[in-house]
Tab-separated table of C-alpha atoms in Angstrom:
chain	number	residue	atom	x	y	z
A	1	MET	CA	0.000	0.000	0.000
A	2	ALA	CA	1.324	3.446	-0.943
A	3	PRO	CA	2.065	5.690	2.031
A	4	HIS	CA	-0.439	8.445	2.747
A	5	VAL	CA	0.957	11.906	2.012
A	6	GLU	CA	-0.760	14.638	3.993
A	7	GLY	CA	-2.228	17.274	1.676
A	8	ALA	CA	-1.385	15.386	-1.533
A	9	GLY	CA	-4.991	15.432	-2.734
A	10	THR	CA	-5.320	19.142	-1.989
A	11	LYS	CA	-2.083	19.893	-3.856
A	12	GLN	CA	-3.236	17.887	-6.860
A	13	GLN	CA	-6.586	19.687	-6.847
A	14	ARG	CA	-4.836	23.052	-6.709
A	15	GLY	CA	-2.727	21.993	-9.689
A	16	ILE	CA	-5.850	21.068	-11.673
A	17	GLU	CA	-7.481	24.383	-10.762
A	18	THR	CA	-4.366	26.360	-11.714
A	19	ARG	CA	-4.122	24.572	-15.067
A	20	MET	CA	-7.778	25.302	-15.831
A	21	ALA	CA	-7.385	28.941	-14.756
A	22	LEU	CA	-4.447	29.272	-17.158
A	23	LEU	CA	-6.457	27.637	-19.949
A	24	GLU	CA	-9.413	29.958	-19.357
A	25	ALA	CA	-7.061	32.961	-19.284
A	26	SER	CA	-5.450	31.732	-22.513
A	27	GLY	CA	-8.917	31.504	-24.025
A	28	ARG	CA	-9.642	35.122	-23.159
A	29	VAL	CA	-6.285	36.262	-24.552
A	30	PHE	CA	-6.415	34.209	-27.765
A	31	SER	CA	-10.047	35.227	-28.368
A	32	ARG	CA	-8.898	38.830	-28.797
A	33	LEU	CA	-5.287	38.478	-30.013
A	34	SER	CA	-3.706	36.466	-32.822
A	35	TYR	CA	-1.145	33.770	-32.047
A	36	ASP	CA	1.759	36.080	-32.952
A	37	GLN	CA	0.356	39.018	-30.966
A	38	ALA	CA	-0.321	37.048	-27.775
A	39	LYS	CA	2.502	36.820	-25.244
A	40	LEU	CA	2.915	34.478	-22.305
A	41	LYS	CA	2.922	37.562	-20.080
A	42	ASP	CA	-0.558	38.450	-21.392
A	43	ILE	CA	-1.768	35.017	-20.289
A	44	SER	CA	-0.064	35.088	-16.896
A	45	ASP	CA	-1.388	38.606	-16.224
A	46	GLU	CA	-4.884	37.541	-17.280
A	47	ALA	CA	-4.728	34.523	-14.965
A	48	GLY	CA	-3.096	36.384	-12.098
A	49	ALA	CA	-0.322	33.778	-12.092
A	50	SER	CA	3.400	33.668	-12.778
A	51	GLN	CA	4.879	32.855	-16.175
A	52	GLY	CA	6.659	30.028	-14.398
A	53	SER	CA	3.313	28.344	-13.774
A	54	ILE	CA	2.654	28.380	-17.519
A	55	TYR	CA	5.982	26.660	-18.178
A	56	PHE	CA	5.223	24.134	-15.435
A	57	HIS	CA	1.701	23.218	-16.589
A	58	PHE	CA	2.071	23.599	-20.363
A	59	GLY	CA	5.504	24.607	-21.605
A	60	ASN	CA	5.671	27.296	-24.269
A	61	LYS	CA	3.085	29.283	-26.225
A	62	TYR	CA	2.832	26.548	-28.859
A	63	ASP	CA	1.877	24.016	-26.174
A	64	ILE	CA	-0.774	26.206	-24.587
A	65	ALA	CA	-2.280	27.059	-27.993
A	66	GLU	CA	-2.419	23.335	-28.762
A	67	ALA	CA	-4.188	22.756	-25.428
A	68	VAL	CA	-6.740	25.496	-26.196
A	69	LEU	CA	-7.505	23.916	-29.581
A	70	ALA	CA	-7.892	20.515	-27.923
A	71	VAL	CA	-10.379	21.879	-25.370
A	72	GLN	CA	-12.326	23.671	-28.105
A	73	GLN	CA	-12.715	20.449	-30.048
A	74	GLU	CA	-13.480	18.416	-26.907
A	75	ARG	CA	-16.332	20.758	-25.959
A	76	MET	CA	-17.790	20.686	-29.451
A	77	ARG	CA	-17.474	16.900	-29.590
A	78	ALA	CA	-19.121	16.594	-26.160
A	79	ALA	CA	-22.096	18.580	-27.458
A	80	LEU	CA	-22.462	16.162	-30.386
A	81	ASP	CA	-22.142	13.103	-28.146
A	82	GLU	CA	-24.855	14.455	-25.827
A	83	GLU	CA	-27.237	15.081	-28.725
A	84	LEU	CA	-26.571	11.666	-30.246
A	85	ALA	CA	-27.484	10.099	-26.903
A	86	VAL	CA	-30.913	11.803	-26.956
A	87	GLY	CA	-32.041	9.576	-29.820
A	88	ARG	CA	-33.622	12.128	-32.167
A	89	ASN	CA	-33.850	11.335	-35.861
A	90	GLY	CA	-31.046	12.424	-38.174
A	91	TYR	CA	-32.724	15.596	-39.429
A	92	GLU	CA	-33.667	16.857	-35.963
A	93	THR	CA	-30.179	16.107	-34.634
A	94	ILE	CA	-28.608	18.215	-37.391
A	95	VAL	CA	-30.916	21.167	-36.672
A	96	VAL	CA	-30.353	20.966	-32.903
A	97	MET	CA	-26.581	20.595	-33.340
A	98	LEU	CA	-26.313	23.636	-35.618
A	99	ARG	CA	-28.118	25.733	-33.026
A	100	ARG	CA	-26.154	24.268	-30.119
A	101	LEU	CA	-22.787	24.857	-31.776
A	102	ALA	CA	-23.820	28.429	-32.527
A	103	ASP	CA	-24.709	29.007	-28.863
A	104	LEU	CA	-21.399	27.453	-27.787
A	105	MET	CA	-19.376	29.658	-30.119
A	106	ALA	CA	-21.308	32.753	-29.044
A	107	THR	CA	-20.691	32.241	-25.319
A	108	ASP	CA	-17.644	30.027	-24.606
A	109	ARG	CA	-14.350	31.949	-24.524
A	110	LEU	CA	-12.183	28.867	-24.973
A	111	VAL	CA	-14.166	27.849	-28.042
A	112	GLN	CA	-13.875	31.406	-29.360
A	113	ALA	CA	-10.134	31.297	-28.728
A	114	GLY	CA	-9.895	28.187	-30.876
A	115	LEU	CA	-11.790	29.946	-33.672
A	116	GLN	CA	-9.490	32.958	-33.432
A	117	LEU	CA	-6.382	30.786	-33.423
A	118	VAL	CA	-7.295	28.910	-36.605
A	119	ASP	CA	-6.632	31.984	-38.731
A	120	SER	CA	-3.291	32.835	-37.116
A	121	LEU	CA	-1.656	29.507	-36.258
A	122	PRO	CA	1.970	28.785	-37.146
A	123	GLU	CA	2.447	26.153	-39.833
A	124	ALA	CA	3.201	23.384	-37.337
A	125	LEU	CA	-0.164	23.857	-35.598
A	126	ARG	CA	-2.333	24.611	-38.617
A	127	ASP	CA	-3.576	21.066	-39.098
A	128	HIS	CA	-4.930	21.049	-35.538
A	129	GLY	CA	-7.306	23.861	-36.424
A	130	HIS	CA	-8.223	23.138	-40.024
A	131	ASN	CA	-8.755	19.420	-39.475
A	132	SER	CA	-11.686	20.243	-37.188
A	133	TYR	CA	-13.659	21.456	-40.217
A	134	VAL	CA	-12.992	18.174	-41.998
A	135	THR	CA	-14.100	16.273	-38.885
A	136	TRP	CA	-17.346	18.231	-38.565
A	137	GLN	CA	-18.121	17.755	-42.235
A	138	ALA	CA	-17.670	13.995	-41.774
A	139	ASN	CA	-19.965	14.132	-38.720
A	140	GLY	CA	-22.542	15.971	-40.825
A	141	ALA	CA	-22.409	13.283	-43.523
A	142	MET	CA	-22.843	10.626	-40.829
A	143	LEU	CA	-25.959	12.366	-39.470
A	144	ILE	CA	-27.380	12.780	-42.980
A	145	GLU	CA	-26.870	9.073	-43.657
A	146	ARG	CA	-28.667	8.360	-40.391
A	147	GLY	CA	-31.521	10.640	-41.461
A	148	VAL	CA	-31.830	8.912	-44.825
A	149	ALA	CA	-31.967	5.555	-43.053
A	150	ASP	CA	-34.661	6.669	-40.585
A	151	GLY	CA	-36.677	8.526	-43.245
A	152	SER	CA	-36.327	12.012	-41.755
A	153	ILE	CA	-34.122	13.149	-44.683
A	154	THR	CA	-35.520	12.655	-48.164
A	155	SER	CA	-32.929	14.292	-50.426
A	156	THR	CA	-31.418	11.990	-53.037
A	157	GLU	CA	-28.190	14.005	-53.202
A	158	SER	CA	-24.972	12.540	-51.847
A	159	PRO	CA	-24.718	12.869	-48.023
A	160	ARG	CA	-21.134	14.035	-48.482
A	161	LEU	CA	-22.222	16.856	-50.832
A	162	LEU	CA	-25.099	17.884	-48.552
A	163	ALA	CA	-22.770	17.940	-45.539
A	164	GLU	CA	-20.288	20.099	-47.451
A	165	VAL	CA	-22.968	22.637	-48.412
A	166	ILE	CA	-24.316	22.818	-44.840
A	167	ASN	CA	-20.757	23.200	-43.536
A	168	GLU	CA	-20.218	26.073	-45.979
A	169	LEU	CA	-23.423	27.762	-44.794
A	170	TYR	CA	-22.387	27.406	-41.161
A	171	VAL	CA	-18.785	28.514	-41.626
A	172	GLY	CA	-19.957	31.509	-43.673
A	173	ALA	CA	-22.321	32.547	-40.875
A	174	GLN	CA	-19.541	31.923	-38.334
A	175	MET	CA	-17.121	34.173	-40.215
A	176	MET	CA	-19.696	36.955	-40.667
A	177	ALA	CA	-20.627	36.824	-36.981
A	178	GLY	CA	-16.956	36.815	-35.990
A	179	MET	CA	-16.318	39.985	-37.977
A	180	ALA	CA	-19.544	41.689	-36.884
A	181	ASP	CA	-19.703	41.106	-33.147
A	182	ARG	CA	-17.311	38.386	-31.973
A	183	TRP	CA	-19.849	35.612	-32.738
A	184	GLY	CA	-22.630	37.112	-30.637
A	185	SER	CA	-25.027	37.115	-33.597
A	186	LEU	CA	-24.179	33.564	-34.708
A	187	PRO	CA	-27.295	31.919	-33.172
A	188	ASP	CA	-29.548	34.364	-35.037
A	189	ARG	CA	-27.612	33.868	-38.276
A	190	VAL	CA	-27.966	30.086	-37.951
A	191	ASP	CA	-31.714	30.399	-37.328
A	192	ARG	CA	-31.900	32.494	-40.498
A	193	PHE	CA	-30.359	29.818	-42.732
A	194	LEU	CA	-32.083	26.793	-41.159
A	195	PRO	CA	-35.068	27.018	-43.574
A	196	PHE	CA	-32.560	26.536	-46.404
A	197	VAL	CA	-31.116	23.492	-44.640
A	198	ARG	CA	-34.643	22.086	-44.510
A	199	LEU	CA	-35.020	22.630	-48.266
A	200	LEU	CA	-31.695	20.878	-48.875
A	201	LEU	CA	-32.518	17.880	-46.747
A	202	ARG	CA	-36.277	17.682	-47.212
A	203	PRO	CA	-36.898	19.171	-50.680
A	204	GLU	CA	-40.573	18.141	-50.703
A	205	SER	CA	-41.192	20.791	-48.003
A	206	ALA	CA	-40.890	23.448	-50.753
A	207	ARG	CA	-43.974	22.122	-52.533
């Protein structure tokens, strides 16, 4: 049996809390500054911590940016997993997910930081950001295939093509909202294009 170390659990908990505080601070910094503009001092000042704590928990700026991107994608993936567990049909899951992702991007600073980073990442990190779009397009095709199988989607177009078009609609709205008001208007912009998603996936609804 391992010896009991007084305060070990408390120390570990403090370490977890410090790491999360640094991540949240990084999210706030990267959501307003590009990768090149952001400095470790900006993050440590934002977190109210020393730069040494950043080196201890993450390493350099590359490492903390990579961690921010990982959290962004984890939170988006968690939203999809939760909706898949609800058991809606394919069409309804797509509609709910588009709205939920829009709400997440409009309110979550770490997710916003990931969005901001994608456009300013160094070459070595670029795949981490851009691959997320490929992943979400594949998820969209999967949901469309599910909808075709359960009868909630009636389009005869390729699921891959439909997913690409919906991804383009979403990313366009995301970019416009990012430029206009730091993604605050994204939920409204998504609601505005959802009728066109319905026409794409259920073309008989136009008759």
